[in-house]
XYZ file of C-alpha atoms in Angstrom:
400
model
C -9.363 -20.330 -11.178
C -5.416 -19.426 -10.821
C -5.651 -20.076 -14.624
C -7.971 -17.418 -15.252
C -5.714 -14.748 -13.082
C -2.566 -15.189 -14.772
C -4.393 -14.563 -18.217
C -6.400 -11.818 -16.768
C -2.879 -10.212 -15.527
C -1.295 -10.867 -18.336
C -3.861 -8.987 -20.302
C -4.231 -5.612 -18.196
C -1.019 -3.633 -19.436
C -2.952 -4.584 -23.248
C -6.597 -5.069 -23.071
C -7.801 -4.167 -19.346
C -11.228 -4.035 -20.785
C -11.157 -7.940 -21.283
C -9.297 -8.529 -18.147
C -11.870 -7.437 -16.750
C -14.455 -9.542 -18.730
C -12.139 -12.444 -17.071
C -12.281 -11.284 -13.985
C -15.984 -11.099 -13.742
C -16.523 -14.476 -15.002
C -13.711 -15.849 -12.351
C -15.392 -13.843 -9.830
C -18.884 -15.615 -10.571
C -17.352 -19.109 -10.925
C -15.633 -18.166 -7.256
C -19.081 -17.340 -5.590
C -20.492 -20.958 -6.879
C -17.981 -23.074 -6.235
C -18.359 -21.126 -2.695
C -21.489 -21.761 -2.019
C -21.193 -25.709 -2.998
C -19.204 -25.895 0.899
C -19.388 -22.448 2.646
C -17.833 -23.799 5.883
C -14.591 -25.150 4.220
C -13.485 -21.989 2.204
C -14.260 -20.151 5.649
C -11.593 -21.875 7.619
C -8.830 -19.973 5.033
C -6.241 -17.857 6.592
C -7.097 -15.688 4.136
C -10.891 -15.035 5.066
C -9.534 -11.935 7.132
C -8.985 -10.052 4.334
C -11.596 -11.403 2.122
C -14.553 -10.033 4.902
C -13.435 -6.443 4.593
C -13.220 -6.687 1.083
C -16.989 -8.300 0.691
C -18.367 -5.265 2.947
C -16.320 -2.761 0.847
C -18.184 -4.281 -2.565
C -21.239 -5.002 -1.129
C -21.716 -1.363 0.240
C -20.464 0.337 -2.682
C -23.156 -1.781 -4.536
C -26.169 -0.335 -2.246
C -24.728 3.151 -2.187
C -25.230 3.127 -6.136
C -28.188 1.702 -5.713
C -29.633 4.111 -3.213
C -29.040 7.425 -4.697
C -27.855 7.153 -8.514
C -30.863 8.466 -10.856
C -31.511 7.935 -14.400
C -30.741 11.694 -14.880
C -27.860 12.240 -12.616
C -24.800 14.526 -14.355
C -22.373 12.497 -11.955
C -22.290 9.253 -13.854
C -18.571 8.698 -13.687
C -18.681 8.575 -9.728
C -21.301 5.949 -9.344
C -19.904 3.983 -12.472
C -16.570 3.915 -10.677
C -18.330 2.766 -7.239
C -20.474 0.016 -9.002
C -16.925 -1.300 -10.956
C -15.495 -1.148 -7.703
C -18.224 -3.036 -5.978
C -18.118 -5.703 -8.167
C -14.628 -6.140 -8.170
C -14.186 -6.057 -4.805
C -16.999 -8.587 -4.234
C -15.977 -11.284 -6.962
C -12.341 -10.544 -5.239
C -13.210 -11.584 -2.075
C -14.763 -14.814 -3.327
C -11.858 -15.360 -5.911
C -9.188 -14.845 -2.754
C -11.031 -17.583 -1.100
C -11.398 -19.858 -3.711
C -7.549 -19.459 -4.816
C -6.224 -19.851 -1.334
C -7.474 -23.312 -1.299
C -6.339 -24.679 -4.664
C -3.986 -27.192 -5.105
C -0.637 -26.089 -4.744
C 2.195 -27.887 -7.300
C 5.195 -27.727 -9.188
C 3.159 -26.787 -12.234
C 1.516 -23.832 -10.900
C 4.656 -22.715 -9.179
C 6.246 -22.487 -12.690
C 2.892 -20.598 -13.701
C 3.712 -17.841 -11.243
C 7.270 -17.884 -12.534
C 6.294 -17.600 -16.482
C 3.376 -14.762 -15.871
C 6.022 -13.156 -13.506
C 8.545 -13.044 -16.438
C 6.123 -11.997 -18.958
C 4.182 -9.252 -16.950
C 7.702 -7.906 -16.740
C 9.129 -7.952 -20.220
C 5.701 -7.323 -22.106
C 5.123 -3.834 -19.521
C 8.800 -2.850 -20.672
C 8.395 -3.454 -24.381
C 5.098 -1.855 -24.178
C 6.916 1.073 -22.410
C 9.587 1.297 -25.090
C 6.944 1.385 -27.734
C 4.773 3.879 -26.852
C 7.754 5.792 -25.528
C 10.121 5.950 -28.295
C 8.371 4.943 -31.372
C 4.937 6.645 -30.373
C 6.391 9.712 -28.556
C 3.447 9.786 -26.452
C 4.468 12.748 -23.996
C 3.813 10.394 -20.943
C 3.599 6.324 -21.248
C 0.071 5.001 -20.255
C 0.045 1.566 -21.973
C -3.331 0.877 -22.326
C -5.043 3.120 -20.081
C -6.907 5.421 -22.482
C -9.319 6.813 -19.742
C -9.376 8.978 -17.074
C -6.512 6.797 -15.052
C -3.685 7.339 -18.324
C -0.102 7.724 -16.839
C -1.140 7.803 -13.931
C -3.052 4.407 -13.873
C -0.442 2.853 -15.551
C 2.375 3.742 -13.333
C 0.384 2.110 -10.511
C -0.312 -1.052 -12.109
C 3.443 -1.751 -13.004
C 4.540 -1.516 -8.934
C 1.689 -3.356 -8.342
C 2.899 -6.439 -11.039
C 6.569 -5.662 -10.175
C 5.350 -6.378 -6.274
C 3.944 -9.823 -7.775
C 6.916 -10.269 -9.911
C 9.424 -9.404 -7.197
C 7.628 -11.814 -5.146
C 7.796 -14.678 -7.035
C 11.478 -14.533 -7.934
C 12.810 -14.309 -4.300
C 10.704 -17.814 -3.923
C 12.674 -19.295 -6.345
C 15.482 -21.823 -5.574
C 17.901 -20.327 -7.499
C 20.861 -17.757 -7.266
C 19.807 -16.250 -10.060
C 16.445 -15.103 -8.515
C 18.622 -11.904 -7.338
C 19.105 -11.227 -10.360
C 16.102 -11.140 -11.777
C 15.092 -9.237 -9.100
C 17.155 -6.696 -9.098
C 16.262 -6.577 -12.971
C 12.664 -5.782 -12.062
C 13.345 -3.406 -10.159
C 15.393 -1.786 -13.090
C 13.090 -2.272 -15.658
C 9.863 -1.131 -13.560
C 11.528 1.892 -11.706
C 12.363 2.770 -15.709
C 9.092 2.661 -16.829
C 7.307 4.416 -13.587
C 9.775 7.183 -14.766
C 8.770 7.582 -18.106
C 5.073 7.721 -17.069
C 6.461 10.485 -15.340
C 4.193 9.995 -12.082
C 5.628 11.534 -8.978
C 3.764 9.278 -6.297
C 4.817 6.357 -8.192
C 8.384 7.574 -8.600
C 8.791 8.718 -4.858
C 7.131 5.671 -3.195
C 8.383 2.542 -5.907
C 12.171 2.655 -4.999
C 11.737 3.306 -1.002
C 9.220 0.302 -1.220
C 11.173 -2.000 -3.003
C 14.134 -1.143 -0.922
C 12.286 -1.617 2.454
C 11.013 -4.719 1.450
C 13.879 -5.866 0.356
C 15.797 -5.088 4.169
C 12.973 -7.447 5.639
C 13.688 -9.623 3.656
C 17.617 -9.909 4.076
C 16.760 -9.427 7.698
C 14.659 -13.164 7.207
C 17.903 -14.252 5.132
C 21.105 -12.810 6.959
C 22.829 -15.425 5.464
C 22.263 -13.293 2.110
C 25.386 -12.499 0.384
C 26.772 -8.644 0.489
C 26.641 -8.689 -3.542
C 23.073 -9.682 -3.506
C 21.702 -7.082 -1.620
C 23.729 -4.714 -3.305
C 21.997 -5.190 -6.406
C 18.653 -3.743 -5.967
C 20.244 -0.509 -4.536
C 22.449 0.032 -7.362
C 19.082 -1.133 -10.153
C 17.717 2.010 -8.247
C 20.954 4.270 -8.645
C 20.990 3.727 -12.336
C 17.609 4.392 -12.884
C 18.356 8.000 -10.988
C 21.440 8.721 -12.863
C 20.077 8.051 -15.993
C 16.643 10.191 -15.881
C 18.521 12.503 -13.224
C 16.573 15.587 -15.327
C 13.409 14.352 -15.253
C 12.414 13.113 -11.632
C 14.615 16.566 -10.397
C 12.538 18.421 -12.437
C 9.220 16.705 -11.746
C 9.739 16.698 -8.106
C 10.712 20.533 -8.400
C 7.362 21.141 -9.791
C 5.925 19.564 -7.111
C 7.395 21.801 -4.622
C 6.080 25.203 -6.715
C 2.759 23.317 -7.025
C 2.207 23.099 -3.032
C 4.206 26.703 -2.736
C 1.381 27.955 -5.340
C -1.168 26.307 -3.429
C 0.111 28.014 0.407
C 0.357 30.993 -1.198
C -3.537 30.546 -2.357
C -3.004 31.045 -5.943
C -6.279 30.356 -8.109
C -4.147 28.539 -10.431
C -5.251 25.189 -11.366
C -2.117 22.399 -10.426
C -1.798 18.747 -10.276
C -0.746 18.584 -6.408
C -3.095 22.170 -5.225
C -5.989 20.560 -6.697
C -5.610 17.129 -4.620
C -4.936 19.398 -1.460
C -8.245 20.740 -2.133
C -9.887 17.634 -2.717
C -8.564 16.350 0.833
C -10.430 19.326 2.799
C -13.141 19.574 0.389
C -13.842 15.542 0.945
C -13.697 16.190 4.751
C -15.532 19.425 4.685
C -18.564 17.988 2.593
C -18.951 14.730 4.640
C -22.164 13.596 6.094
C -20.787 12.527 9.447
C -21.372 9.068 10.343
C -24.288 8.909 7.252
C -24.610 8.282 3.571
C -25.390 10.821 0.875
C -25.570 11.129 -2.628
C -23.207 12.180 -5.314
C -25.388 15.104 -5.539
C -25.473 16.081 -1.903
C -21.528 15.813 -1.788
C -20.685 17.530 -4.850
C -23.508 20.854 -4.074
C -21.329 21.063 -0.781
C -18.020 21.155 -2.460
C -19.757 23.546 -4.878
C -20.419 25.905 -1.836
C -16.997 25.502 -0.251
C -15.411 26.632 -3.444
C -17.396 29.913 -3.820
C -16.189 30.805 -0.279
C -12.681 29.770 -0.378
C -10.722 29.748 -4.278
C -8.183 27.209 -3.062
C -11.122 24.938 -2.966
C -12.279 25.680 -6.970
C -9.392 22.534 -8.449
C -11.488 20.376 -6.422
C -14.532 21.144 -8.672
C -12.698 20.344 -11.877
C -12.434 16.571 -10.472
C -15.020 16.043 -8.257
C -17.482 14.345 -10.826
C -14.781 11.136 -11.035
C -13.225 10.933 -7.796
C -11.125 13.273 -5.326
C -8.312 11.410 -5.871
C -7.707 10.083 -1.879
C -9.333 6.241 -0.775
C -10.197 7.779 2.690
C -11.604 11.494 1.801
C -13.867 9.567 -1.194
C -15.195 7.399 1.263
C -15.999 9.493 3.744
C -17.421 11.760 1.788
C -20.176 9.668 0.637
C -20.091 6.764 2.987
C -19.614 8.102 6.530
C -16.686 7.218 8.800
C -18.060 3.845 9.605
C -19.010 2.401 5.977
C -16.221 4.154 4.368
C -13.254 5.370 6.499
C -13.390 2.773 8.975
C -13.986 -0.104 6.475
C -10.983 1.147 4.254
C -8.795 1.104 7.645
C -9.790 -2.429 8.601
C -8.820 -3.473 5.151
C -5.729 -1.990 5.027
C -5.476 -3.506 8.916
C -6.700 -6.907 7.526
C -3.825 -7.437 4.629
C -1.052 -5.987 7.351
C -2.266 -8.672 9.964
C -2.142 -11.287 7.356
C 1.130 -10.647 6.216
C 2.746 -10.359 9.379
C 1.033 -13.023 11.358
C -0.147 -15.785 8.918
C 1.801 -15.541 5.527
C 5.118 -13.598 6.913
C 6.237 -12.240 4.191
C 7.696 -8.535 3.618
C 6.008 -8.407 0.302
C 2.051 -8.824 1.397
C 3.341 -5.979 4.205
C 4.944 -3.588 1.243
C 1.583 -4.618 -0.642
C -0.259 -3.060 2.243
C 2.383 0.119 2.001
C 1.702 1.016 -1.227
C -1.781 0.333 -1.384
C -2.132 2.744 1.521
C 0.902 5.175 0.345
C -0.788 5.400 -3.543
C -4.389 5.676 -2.233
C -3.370 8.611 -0.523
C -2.411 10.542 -4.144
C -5.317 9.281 -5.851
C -8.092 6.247 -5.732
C -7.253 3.180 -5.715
C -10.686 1.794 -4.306
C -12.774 3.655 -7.032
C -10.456 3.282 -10.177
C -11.580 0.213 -12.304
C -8.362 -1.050 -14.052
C -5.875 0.325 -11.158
C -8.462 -1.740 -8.857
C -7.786 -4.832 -11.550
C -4.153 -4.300 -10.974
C -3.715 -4.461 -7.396
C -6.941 -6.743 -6.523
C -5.290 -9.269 -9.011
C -1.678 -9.006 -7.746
C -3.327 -9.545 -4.231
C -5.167 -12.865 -4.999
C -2.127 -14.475 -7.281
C 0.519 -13.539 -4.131
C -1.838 -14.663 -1.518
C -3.082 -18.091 -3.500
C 0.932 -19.073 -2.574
C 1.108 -19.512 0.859
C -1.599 -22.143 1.805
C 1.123 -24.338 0.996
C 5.481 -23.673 1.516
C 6.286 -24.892 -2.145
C 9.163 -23.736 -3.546
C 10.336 -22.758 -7.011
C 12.665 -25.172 -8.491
């Protein structure tokens, strides 16, 4: 099963499409070696994240199948809750299932090689489309309606899983490499030029990296100077460009304040946070339809509220306002909350490690920008970074 995740995450910066092929098929071996011994797979650690997840997959998976129609014009948004549903219901299985493998030397240098990889094929990638393509902002293989932005998420996720695995290896050199990964994916969240990603990846990595010198105080001063100066370079070097994006962020929400009509990347997610709120149904379900006429409604009465119409039949680009606008506070917002509560309480009570608790950061921190819990092949990324970092700590081997 692990075998299947490392290809499956080596293919998503090139082929997410098959990844997730992989993944299904993965997720479907998972629910029947499950069901050949229920009770054993239940006694995991890790079943306290993999319950939250099931409900979050196997709701989505009714929602669609209440309310979408043959003829509905809002494909995209049950498209993206059935893709979710699936995933997140094969995941929880998979988590399971991976938890309880066999844990040696060989799949320890597994994690190691897919670590390595993951990192230099996302940076070559980058370079590539960067530099030989001159595509205005890299996307690696993300040709839909996730592009840069997609992309940018999926490398912290893999750089979380990469970072991860070379601070478990029994080497000096692991501060190295992970100092490098921080170089090389802070350089390529740059270039994909997406300011949630380029705000939250450095402070993440950082913080992570202080609980985890604060678990090593023995650490050497050199070491943990490393990752800070990775990040320094990367702001020196593309100084212009993060100033300049995070400047237009700043006229964006000025714009927005100020109620001008004019369409922006940051006003129209503000809208999409009071519109999602505004068209809820309470503590009850309701269509794509019903949510969408609402938001409809809002924006004839209020312009600030008309960006949130130009997105509204994908996503509205927040985990929590999505949900509850079509799921209720119980099914959606406080299921998302007790899945974000779930991965926290394993990370600081069973596995103890800084990186499952940055995992939960980010996952939280991103999902508040855009969807994480709706997006197919961001929901790959993080879903499969999840399963390969958990699948580690049912046993305390080492890398050697």
């Amino acid at each position: 099963m692990l075998g299947l995740c490392f290809i499956a995450i080596l293919l998503l910066p090139f082929k997410p499409d098959i990844t997730s092929k992989i993944f299904n098929f993965a997720g479907i071996l998972s629910v029947l070696i499950f069901l050949s011994s229920p009770k054993v797979y239940l006694k995991n650690k890790i079943v306290i994240v993999a319950i939250p997840l099931f409900l979050i997959g196997i709701t989505h998976l009714i929602w669609v199948e209440l309310y979408k129609t043959s003829d509905t014009i809002y494909r995209n948004v049950y498209h993206g809750y059935f893709q979710m549903g699936k995933i997140a219901l094969f995941g929880s299985f998979i988590l399971l299932i991976t938890h309880n493998a066999l844990k040696n030397i060989l799949i320890s240098k597994l994690h190691l090689i897919t670590a390595t990889i993951s990192q230099i094929s996302i940076l070559g990638y980058t370079v590539y489309q960067e530099f030989y393509l001159h595509i205005p902002r890299v996307e690696l293989a993300f040709h839909n309606a996730s592009n840069a932005t997609g992309a940018a998420y999926a490398m912290i996720f893999l750089s979380l899983y990469a970072q991860f695995i070379f601070l478990s290896y029994c080497s000096r050199i692991k501060y190295y490499l992970y100092s490098l990964s921080i170089l090389i994916t802070f350089f390529c969240v740059v270039l994909t030029e997406t300011r949630a990603g380029i705000l939250l990846y450095p402070v993440i990595s950082l913080c992570i990296f202080f609980l985890y010198f604060r678990q090593n105080k023995n650490l050497k001063l050199k070491f943990v100077l490393f990752p800070i100066i990775a990040a320094l370079i990367i702001c020196a070097i593309f100084s212009e460009t993060i100033i300049q994006r995070m400047q237009s962020a700043s006229n964006e929400i000025i714009a927005y304040i100020k109620n001008d009509s004019t369409s922006t990347s940051v006003g129209d997610r503000l809208s999409m946070i009071q519109t999602g709120f505004y068209a809820s149904n309470g503590f009850l379900w309701q269509s794509a339809e019903e949510r969408n006429s609402k938001i409809i409604e809002l924006a004839k009465n209020d312009k600030r509220f008309a960006g949130a119409i130009e997105h509204m039949q994908a996503h509205l680009h927040n985990d929590l306002m999505e949900e509850l606008s079509t799921k209720g506070w119980i099914n959606g917002v406080l299921l998302i909350l007790l899945f974000y509560f779930a991965i926290f309480a394993y990370g600081y009570k069973q596995a103890k490690n800084p990186f499952i608790l940055g995992f939960t950061f980010v996952l939280i921190g991103l999902g508040l920008s855009d969807t994480l819990i709706i997006s197919t092949q961001v929901s790959l990324s993080w879903i499969l970074v999840l399963i390969l970092m958990t699948s580690c700590f049912s046993s305390r081997l080492k890398l050697s």
